[in-house]
Short mmCIF file of C-alpha atoms and ligand atoms in Angstrom, two decimals:
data_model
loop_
_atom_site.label_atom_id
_atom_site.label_comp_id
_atom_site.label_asym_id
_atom_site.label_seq_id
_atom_site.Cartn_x
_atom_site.Cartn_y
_atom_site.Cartn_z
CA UNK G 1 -24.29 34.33 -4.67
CA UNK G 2 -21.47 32.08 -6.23
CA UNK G 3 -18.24 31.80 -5.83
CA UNK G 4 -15.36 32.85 -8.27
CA UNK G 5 -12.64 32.14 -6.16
CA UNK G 6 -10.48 29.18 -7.73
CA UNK G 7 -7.15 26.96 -7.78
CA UNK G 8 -4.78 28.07 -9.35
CA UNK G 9 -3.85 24.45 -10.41
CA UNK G 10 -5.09 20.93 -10.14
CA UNK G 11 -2.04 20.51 -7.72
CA UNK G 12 -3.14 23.38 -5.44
CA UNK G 13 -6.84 21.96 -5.00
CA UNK G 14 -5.06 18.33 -4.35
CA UNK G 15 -2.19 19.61 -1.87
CA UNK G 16 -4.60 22.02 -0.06
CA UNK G 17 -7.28 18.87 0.17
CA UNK G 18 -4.63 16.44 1.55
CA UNK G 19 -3.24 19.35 3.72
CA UNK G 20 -7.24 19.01 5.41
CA UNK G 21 -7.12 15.26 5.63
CA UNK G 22 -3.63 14.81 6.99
CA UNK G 23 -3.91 15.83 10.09
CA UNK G 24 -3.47 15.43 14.17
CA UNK G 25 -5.66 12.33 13.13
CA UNK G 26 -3.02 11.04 11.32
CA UNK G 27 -0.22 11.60 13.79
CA UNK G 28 -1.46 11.29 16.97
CA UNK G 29 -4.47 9.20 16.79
CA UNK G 30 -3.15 6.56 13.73
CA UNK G 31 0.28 4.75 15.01
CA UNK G 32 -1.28 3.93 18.46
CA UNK G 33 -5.09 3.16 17.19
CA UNK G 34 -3.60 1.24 14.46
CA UNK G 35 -1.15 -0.78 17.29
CA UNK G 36 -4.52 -0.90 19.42
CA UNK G 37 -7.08 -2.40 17.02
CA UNK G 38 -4.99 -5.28 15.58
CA UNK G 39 -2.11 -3.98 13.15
CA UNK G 40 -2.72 -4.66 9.93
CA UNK G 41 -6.45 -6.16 10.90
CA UNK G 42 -6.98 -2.35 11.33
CA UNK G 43 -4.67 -1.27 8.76
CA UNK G 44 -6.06 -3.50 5.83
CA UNK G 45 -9.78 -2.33 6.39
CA UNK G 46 -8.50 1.26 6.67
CA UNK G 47 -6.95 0.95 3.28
CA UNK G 48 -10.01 -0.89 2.07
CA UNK G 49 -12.42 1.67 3.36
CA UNK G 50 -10.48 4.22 2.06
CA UNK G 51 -10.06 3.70 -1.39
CA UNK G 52 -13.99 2.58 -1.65
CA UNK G 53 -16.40 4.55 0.07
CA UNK G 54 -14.04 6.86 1.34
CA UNK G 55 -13.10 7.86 -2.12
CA UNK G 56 -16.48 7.92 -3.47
CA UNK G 57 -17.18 10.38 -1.01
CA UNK G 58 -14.33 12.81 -1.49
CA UNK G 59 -15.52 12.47 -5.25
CA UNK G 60 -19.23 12.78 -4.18
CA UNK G 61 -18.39 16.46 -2.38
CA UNK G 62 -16.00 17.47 -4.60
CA UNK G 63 -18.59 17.13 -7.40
CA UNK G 64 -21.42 18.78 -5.53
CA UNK G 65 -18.58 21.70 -4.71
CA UNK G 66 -18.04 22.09 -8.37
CA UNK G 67 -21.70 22.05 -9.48
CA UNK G 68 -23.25 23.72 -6.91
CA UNK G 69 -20.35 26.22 -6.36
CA UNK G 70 -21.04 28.13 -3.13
CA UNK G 71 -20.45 27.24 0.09
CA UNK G 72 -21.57 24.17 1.67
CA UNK G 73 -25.00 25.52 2.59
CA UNK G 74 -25.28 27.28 -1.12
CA UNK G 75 -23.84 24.29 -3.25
CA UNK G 76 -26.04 21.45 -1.42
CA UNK G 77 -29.29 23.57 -1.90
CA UNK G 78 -28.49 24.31 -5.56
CA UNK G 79 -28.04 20.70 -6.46
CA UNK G 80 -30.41 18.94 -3.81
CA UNK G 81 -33.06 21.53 -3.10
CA UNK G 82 -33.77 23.51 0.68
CA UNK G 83 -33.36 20.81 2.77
CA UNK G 84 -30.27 19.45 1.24
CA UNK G 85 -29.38 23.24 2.15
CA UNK G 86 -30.42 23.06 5.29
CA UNK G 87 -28.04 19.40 6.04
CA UNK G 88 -25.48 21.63 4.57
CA UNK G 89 -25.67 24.37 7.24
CA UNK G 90 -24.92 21.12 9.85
CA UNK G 91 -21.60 21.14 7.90
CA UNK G 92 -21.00 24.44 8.70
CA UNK G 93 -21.72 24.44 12.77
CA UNK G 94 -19.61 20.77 12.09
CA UNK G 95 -16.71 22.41 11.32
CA UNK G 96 -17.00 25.62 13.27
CA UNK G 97 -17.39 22.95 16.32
CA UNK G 98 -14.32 20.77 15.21
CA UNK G 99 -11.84 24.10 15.02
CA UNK G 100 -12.80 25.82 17.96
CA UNK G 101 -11.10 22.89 20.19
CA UNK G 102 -8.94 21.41 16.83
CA UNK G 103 -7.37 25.65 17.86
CA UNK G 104 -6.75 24.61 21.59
CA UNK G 105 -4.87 21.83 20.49
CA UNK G 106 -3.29 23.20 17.53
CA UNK G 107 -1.84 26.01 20.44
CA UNK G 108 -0.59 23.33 22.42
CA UNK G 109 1.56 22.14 18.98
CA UNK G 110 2.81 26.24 18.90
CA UNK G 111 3.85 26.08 22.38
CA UNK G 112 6.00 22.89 21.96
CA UNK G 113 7.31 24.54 18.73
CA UNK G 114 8.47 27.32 20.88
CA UNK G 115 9.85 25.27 23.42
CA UNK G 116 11.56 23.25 21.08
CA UNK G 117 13.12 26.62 19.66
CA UNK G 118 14.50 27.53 22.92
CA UNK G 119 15.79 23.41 23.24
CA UNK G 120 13.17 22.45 25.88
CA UNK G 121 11.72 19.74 25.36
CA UNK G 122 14.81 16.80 25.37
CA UNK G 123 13.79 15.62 28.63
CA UNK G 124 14.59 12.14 30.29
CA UNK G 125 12.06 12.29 32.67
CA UNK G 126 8.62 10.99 31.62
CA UNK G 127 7.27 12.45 35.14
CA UNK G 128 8.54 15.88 34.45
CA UNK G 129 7.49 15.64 31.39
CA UNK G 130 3.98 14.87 32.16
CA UNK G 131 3.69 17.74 34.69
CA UNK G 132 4.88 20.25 31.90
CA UNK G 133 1.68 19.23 29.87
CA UNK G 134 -0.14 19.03 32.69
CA UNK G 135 0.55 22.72 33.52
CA UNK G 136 0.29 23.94 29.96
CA UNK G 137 -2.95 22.86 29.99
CA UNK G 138 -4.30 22.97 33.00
CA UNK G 139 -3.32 27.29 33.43
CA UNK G 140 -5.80 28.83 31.93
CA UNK G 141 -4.22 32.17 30.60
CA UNK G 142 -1.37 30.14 29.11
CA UNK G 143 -3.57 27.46 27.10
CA UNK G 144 -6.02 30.44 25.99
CA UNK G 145 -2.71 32.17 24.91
CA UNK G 146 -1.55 29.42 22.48
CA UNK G 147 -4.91 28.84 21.47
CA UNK G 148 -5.47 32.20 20.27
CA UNK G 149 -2.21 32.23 18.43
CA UNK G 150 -2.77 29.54 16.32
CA UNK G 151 -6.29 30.78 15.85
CA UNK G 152 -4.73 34.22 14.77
CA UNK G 153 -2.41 31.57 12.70
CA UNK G 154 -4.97 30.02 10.96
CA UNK G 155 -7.56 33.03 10.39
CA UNK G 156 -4.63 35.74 9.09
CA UNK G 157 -4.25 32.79 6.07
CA UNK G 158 -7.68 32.63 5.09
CA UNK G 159 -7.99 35.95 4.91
CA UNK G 160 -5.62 36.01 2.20
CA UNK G 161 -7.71 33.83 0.39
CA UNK G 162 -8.25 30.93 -1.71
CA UNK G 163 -5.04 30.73 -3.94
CA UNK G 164 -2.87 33.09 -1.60
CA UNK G 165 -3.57 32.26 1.23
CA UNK G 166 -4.46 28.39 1.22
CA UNK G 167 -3.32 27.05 -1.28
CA UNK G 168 0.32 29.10 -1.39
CA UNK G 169 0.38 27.82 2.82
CA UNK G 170 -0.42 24.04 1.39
CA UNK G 171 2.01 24.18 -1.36
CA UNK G 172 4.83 25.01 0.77
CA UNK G 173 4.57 23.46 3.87
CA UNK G 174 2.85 19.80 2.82
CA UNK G 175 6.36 19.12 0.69
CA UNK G 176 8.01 20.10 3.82
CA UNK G 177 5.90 18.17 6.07
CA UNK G 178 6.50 14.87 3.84
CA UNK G 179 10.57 15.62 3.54
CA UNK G 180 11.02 16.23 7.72
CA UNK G 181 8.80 13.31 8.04
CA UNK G 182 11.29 11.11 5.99
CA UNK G 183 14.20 12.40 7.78
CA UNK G 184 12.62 11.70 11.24
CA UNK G 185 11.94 7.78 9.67
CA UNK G 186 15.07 7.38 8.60
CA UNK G 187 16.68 8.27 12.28
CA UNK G 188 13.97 5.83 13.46
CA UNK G 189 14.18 3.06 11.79
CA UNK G 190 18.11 2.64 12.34
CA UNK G 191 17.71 2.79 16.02
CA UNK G 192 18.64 -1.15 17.55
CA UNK G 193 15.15 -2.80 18.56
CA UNK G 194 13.19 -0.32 16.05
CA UNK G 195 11.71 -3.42 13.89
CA UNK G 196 9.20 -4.27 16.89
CA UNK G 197 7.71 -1.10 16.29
CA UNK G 198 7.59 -2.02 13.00
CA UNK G 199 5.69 -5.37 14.05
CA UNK G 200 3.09 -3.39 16.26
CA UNK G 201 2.35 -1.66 13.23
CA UNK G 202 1.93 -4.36 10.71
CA UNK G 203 1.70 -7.51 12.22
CA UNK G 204 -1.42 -9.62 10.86
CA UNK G 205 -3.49 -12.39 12.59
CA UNK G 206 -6.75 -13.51 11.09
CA UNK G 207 -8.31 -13.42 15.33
CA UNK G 208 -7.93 -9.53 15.15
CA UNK G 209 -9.86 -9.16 12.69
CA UNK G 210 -12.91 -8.17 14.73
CA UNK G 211 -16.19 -6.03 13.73
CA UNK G 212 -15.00 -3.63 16.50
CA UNK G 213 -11.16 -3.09 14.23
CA UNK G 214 -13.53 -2.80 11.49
CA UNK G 215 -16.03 -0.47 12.49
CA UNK G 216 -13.03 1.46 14.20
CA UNK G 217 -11.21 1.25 10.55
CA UNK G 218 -14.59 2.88 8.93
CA UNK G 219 -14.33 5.67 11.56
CA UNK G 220 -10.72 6.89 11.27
CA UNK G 221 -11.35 6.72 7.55
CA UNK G 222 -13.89 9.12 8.15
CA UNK G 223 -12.06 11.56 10.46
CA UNK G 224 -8.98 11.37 8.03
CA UNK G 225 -10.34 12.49 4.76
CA UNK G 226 -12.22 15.05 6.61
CA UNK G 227 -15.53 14.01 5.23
CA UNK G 228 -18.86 15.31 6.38
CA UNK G 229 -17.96 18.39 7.19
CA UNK G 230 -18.45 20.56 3.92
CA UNK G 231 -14.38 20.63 3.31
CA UNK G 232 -14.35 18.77 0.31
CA UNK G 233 -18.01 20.32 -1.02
CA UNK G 234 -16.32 23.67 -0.46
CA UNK G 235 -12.63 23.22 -1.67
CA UNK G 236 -14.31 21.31 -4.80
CA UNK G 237 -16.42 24.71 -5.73
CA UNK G 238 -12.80 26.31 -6.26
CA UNK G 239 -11.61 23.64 -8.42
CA UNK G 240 -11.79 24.50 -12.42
CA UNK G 241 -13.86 22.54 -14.60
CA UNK G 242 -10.98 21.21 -16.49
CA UNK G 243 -10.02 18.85 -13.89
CA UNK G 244 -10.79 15.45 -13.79
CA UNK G 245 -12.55 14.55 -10.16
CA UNK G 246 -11.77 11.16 -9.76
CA UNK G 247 -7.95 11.26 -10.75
CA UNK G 248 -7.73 14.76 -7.93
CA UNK G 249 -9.69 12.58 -5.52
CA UNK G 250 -7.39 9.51 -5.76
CA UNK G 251 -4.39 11.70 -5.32
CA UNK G 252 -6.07 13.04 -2.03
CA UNK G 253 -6.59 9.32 -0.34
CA UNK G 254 -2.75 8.15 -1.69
CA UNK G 255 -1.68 11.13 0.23
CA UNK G 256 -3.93 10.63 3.32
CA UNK G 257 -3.25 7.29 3.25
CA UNK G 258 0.46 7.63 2.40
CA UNK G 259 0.76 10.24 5.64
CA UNK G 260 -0.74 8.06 8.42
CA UNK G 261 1.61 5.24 7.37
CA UNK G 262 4.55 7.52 7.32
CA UNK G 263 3.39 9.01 10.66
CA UNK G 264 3.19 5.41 11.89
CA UNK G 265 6.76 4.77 11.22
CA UNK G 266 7.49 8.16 12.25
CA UNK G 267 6.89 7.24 15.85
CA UNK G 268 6.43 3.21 16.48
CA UNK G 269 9.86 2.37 16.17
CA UNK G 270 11.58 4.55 18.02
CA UNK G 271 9.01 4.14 20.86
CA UNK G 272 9.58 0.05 20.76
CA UNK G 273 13.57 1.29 20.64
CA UNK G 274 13.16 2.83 24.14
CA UNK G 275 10.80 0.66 25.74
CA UNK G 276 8.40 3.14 26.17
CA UNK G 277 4.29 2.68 26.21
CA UNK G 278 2.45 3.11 23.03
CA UNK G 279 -0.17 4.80 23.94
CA UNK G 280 -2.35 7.89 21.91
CA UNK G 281 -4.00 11.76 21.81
CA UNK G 282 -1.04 14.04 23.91
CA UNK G 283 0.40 11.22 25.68
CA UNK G 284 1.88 10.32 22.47
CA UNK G 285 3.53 13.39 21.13
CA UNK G 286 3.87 15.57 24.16
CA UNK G 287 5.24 13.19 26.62
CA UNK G 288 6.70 9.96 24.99
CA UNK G 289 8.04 11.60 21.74
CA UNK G 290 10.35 14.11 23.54
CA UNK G 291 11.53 10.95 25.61
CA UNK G 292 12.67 9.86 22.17
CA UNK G 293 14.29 12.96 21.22
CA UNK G 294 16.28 13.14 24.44
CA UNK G 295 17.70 9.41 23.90
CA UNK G 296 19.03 10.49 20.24
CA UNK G 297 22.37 12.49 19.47
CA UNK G 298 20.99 15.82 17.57
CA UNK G 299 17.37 15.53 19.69
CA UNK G 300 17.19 18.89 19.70
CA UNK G 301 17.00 19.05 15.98
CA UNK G 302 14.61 16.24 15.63
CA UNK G 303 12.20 17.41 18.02
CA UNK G 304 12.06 20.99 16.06
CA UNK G 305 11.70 18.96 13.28
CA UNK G 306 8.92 16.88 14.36
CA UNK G 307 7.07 20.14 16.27
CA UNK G 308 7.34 21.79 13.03
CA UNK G 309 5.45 18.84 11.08
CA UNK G 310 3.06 18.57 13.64
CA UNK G 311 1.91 22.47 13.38
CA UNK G 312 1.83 22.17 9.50
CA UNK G 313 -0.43 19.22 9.92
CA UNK G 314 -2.95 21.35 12.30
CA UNK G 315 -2.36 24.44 10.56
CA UNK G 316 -3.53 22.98 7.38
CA UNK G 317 -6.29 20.96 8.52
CA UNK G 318 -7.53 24.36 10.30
CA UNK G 319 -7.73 26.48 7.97
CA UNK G 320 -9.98 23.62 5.76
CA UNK G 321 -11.83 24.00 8.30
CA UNK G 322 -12.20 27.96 8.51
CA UNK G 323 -12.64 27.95 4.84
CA UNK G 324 -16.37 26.04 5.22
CA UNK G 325 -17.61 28.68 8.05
CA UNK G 326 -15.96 31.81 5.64
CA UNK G 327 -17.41 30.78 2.80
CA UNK G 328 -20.47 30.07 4.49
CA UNK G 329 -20.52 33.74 5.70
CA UNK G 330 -19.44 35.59 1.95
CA UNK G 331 -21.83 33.19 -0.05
CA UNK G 332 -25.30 33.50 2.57
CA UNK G 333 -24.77 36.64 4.37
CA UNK G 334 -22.90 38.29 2.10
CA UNK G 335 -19.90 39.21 4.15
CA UNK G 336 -16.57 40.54 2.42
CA UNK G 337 -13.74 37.80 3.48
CA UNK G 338 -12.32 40.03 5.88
CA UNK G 339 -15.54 41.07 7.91
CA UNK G 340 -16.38 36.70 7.65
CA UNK G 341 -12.42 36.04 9.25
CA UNK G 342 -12.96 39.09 12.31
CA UNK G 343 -16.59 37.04 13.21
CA UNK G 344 -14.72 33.74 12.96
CA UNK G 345 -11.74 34.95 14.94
CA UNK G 346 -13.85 36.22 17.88
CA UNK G 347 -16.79 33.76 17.93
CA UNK G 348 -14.07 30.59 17.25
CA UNK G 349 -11.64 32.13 20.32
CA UNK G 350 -14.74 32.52 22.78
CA UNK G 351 -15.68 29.23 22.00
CA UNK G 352 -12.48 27.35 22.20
CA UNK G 353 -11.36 29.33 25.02
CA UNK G 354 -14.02 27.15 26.95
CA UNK G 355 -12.94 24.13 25.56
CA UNK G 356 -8.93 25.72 26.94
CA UNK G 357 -11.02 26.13 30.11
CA UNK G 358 -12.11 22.49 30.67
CA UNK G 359 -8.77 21.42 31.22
CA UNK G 360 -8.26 23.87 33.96
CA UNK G 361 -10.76 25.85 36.13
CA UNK G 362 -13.84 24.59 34.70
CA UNK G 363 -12.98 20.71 34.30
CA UNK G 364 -15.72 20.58 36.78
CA UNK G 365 -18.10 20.36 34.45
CA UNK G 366 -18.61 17.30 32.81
CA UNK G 367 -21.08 15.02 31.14
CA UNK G 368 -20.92 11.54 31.51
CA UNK G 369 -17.25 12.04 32.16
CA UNK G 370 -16.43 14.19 29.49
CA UNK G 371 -15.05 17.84 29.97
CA UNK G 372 -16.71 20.23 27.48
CA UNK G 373 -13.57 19.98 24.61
CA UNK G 374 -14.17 15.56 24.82
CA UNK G 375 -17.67 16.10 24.33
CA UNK G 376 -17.80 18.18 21.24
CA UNK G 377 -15.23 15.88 20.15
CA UNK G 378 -17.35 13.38 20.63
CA UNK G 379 -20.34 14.73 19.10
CA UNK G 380 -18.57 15.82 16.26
CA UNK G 381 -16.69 12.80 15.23
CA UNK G 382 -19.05 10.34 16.31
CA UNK G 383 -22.73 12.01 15.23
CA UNK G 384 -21.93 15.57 13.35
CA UNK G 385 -19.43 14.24 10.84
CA UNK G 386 -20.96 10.51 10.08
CA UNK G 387 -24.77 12.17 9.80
CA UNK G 388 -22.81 14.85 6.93
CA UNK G 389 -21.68 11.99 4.93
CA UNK G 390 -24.64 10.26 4.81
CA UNK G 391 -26.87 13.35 3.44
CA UNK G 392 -24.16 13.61 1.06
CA UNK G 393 -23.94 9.92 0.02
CA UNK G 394 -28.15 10.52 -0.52
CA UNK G 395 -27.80 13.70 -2.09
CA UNK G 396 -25.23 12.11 -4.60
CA UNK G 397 -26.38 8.38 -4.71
CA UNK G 398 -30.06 9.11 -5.34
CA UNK G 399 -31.22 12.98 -5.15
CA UNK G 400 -28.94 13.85 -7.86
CA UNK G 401 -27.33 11.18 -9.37
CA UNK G 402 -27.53 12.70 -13.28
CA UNK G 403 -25.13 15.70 -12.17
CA UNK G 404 -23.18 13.38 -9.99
CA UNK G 405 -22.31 11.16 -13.22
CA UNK G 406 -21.90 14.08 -15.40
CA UNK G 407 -19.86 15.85 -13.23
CA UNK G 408 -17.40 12.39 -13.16
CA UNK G 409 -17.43 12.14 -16.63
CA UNK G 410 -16.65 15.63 -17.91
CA UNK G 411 -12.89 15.50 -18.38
CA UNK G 412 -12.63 11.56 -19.45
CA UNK G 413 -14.90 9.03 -20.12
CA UNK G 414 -15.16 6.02 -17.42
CA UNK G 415 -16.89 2.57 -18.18
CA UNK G 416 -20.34 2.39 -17.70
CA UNK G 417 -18.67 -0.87 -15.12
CA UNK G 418 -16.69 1.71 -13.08
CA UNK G 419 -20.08 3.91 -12.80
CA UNK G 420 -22.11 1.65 -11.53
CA UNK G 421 -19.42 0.19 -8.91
CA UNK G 422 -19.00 4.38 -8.04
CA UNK G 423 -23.17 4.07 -7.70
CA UNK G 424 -23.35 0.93 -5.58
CA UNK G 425 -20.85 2.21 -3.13
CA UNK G 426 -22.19 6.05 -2.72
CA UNK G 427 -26.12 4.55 -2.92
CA UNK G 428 -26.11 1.76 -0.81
CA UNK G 429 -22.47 0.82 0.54
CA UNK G 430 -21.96 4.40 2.22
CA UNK G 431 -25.20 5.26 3.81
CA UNK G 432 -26.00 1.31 5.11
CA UNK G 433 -22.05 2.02 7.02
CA UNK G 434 -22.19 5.22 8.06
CA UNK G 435 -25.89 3.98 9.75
CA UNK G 436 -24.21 1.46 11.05
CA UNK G 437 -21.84 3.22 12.60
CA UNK G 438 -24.26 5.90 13.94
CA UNK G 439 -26.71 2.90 15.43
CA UNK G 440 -22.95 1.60 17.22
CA UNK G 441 -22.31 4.93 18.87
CA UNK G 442 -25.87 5.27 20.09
CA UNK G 443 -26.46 1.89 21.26
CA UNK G 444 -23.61 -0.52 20.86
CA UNK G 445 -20.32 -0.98 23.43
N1 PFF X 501 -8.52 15.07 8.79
C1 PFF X 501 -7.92 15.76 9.86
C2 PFF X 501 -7.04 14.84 10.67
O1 PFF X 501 -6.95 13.65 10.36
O2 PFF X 501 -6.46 15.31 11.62
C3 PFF X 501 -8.83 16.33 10.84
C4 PFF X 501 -10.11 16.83 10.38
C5 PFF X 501 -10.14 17.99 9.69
C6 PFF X 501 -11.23 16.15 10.64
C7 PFF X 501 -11.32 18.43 9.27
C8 PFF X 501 -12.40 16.58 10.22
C9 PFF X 501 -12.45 17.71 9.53
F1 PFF X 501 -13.62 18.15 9.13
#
């Protein structure tokens, strides 16, 4: 079965696909793992990375979306054959993996919305603080709660659909998402003692540039444009064939790119302002960025403002995310959209209300020191994701390289120069990294 879903514009398939990349990855993970790897030793590679392999491998999926249009599972066995089918069905459990606990946190980002509603969360007291968190997450009916509303959240959009439901959620909220994020910069940056923040940030010394900033560089690329998941395979099989892939996939790493930096200087200067510790995950936006907000005249406005941005960022990236799984179920076992969001919405609360669980009754269990929610994270990011990209970057580079050229080339003409530079890096560049990178996880520090 194939899909006839579709964009309505080019800007719809580019908002909703930056909407998925621009993430909690981007604002909790990038200002402090950008500070902790080096500055701009981190930052330069990450921009390198990006707008090589990274970008070949948006245009990669997005051009086995649009050929093989299905689903993931459908669109990889229609260009590569059955087992390029069957790698595609690891995209799907991928990204049904990633949301159930990406929901858990996404409910923690509701519950500090509503807080911040009722002008909660301006507290000078990084111990009180702490112990809010620390209850929200640790009582299990309250972090189940939040989870399943932003599950509800994310499920009641994609069951509107393609162009009414994702794309009409990207196209108003990531313009709002980039405008509060300004505002919140601008407040920032004119706080006395913001500029070391600034320095953290971009500071560059040629002995931080270390294979372990690198490698970590290669990874956060990874995570950010969502890739190795199916996201971009099945986003691309709504896109029309009028577009031109490789202009809509450099508009998707700009804005990636563009939205870590922003988030950067969202929260590094004002942290370096107040002399608190940079540090990542929750820490970062539950505890120290509410410090912030209670230091600054009009707080209470900021911090709605930034709880807002931070729910559009998870929201979007979600329902990317739900969009693989639905599509998965219309396109292979021929569900209608609605039946496909009711089996998501149960199976995906179930699931993440263990990984809600692991912070509370059940943080018993653990292997090699992980609860349950770090070690699906783990697996995800570190094995799931990486071992996606790199059946894609085969499939692409080598399997099918004919359709993969054609499919660049059917709006404008490029160079045969550019092609083969777009062939080097998808053939040999991506999979020799993202091996690499695998063979580091397993056995390296
Ligand atoms: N790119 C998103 C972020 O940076 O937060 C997260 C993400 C979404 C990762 C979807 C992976 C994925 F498949």
């Amino acid at each position: 079965m194939t899909n006839n879903a579709q964009w309505s514009s080019r800007l719809g398939f580019i908002l909703a696909s930056a909407g998925s990349a621009i993430g909690l990855g981007a604002i909790w993970k990038f200002p402090f793992w950008a500070g902790a790897n080096g500055g701009a030793a981190f930052i330069i590679p990450y921009i390198v990375f990006t707008f090589t392999i990274g970008l070949a491998l948006v245009m990669a999926e997005v051009a086995i979306g649009r050929r093989g249009r299905g689903s993931v599972v459908s669109a990889m066995r229609r260009v590569g054959g059955r087992w390029f089918g069957t790698l595609g069905a690891l995209g799907v459990l991928t990204s049904f993996f990633i949301l159930s606990y990406y929901s858990v946190v996404g409910g923690w980002c509701v519950a500090y919305l509503w807080d911040a509603i009722q002008g909660n969360v301006t507290i000078n007291d990084a111990n009180l603080l702490k112990s809010h968190f620390g209850h929200l997450v640790s009582t299990p009916e309250l972090n189940v709660f939040w989870h399943f509303v932003f599950l509800t959240l994310t499920c009641g959009t994609v069951a509107l659909g393609v162009e009414s439901g994702i794309e009409r959620l990207s196209k108003y909220l990531m313009p709002t998402l980039f405008i509060l994020m300004l505002a919140i910069i601008v407040r920032g940056l004119t706080l006395p003692g913001a500029w070391a923040g600034v320095e953290y940030l971009f500071n560059f010394s040629w002995d931080k540039v270390t294979s372990n900033a690198i490698l970590n560089a290669m990874g956060f690329t990874f995570f950010s444009l969502s890739l190795g998941a199916g996201i971009l395979v099945t986003y691309g099989s709504y896109l029309s064939d009028k577009t031109d892939v490789p202009n809509a996939s450099l508009w998707v790493a700009v804005l990636a790119i563009q939205a870590a930096l922003l988030a950067g200087l969202m929260i590094m200067p004002a942290v370096f302002a107040f002399g608190l510790e940079p540090n990542g995950g929750p820490g970062l936006v539950f505890v120290t960025v509410p410090m912030i907000f209670s230091h600054i005249p009009f707080g209470g406005v900021f911090a709605l403002l930034f709880y807002i941005c931070l729910l559009v960022a998870a929201l979007t990236s979600a329902v990317s995310l739900l969009e693989v799984v639905t599509a998965y179920l219309q396109n292979e076992w021929h569900l209608s959209r609605k039946v496909a969001t009711i089996v998501n919405w149960v199976s995906l609360f179930l699931l993440g209300s263990v990984s809600a669980l692991s912070f509370g009754p059940w943080s018993g269990f653990t292997v090699s020191g992980r609860n349950f929610f770090d070690l699906l994270d783990y697996i995800c990011s570190n094995y799931m994701m990486p071992l996606g990209g790199f059946a894609v970057a085969i499939l692409a580079g080598w399997v099918a390289w004919p359709m993969m050229r054609q499919q660049i080339t059917a709006v404008k003409p490029y160079s045969e120069a550019a092609l083969s530079l777009l062939r080097i890096m998808i053939a040999f560049l991506a999979p020799i990294l993202v091996a690499v990178a695998i063979y580091q996880g397993l056995f390296g520090g």
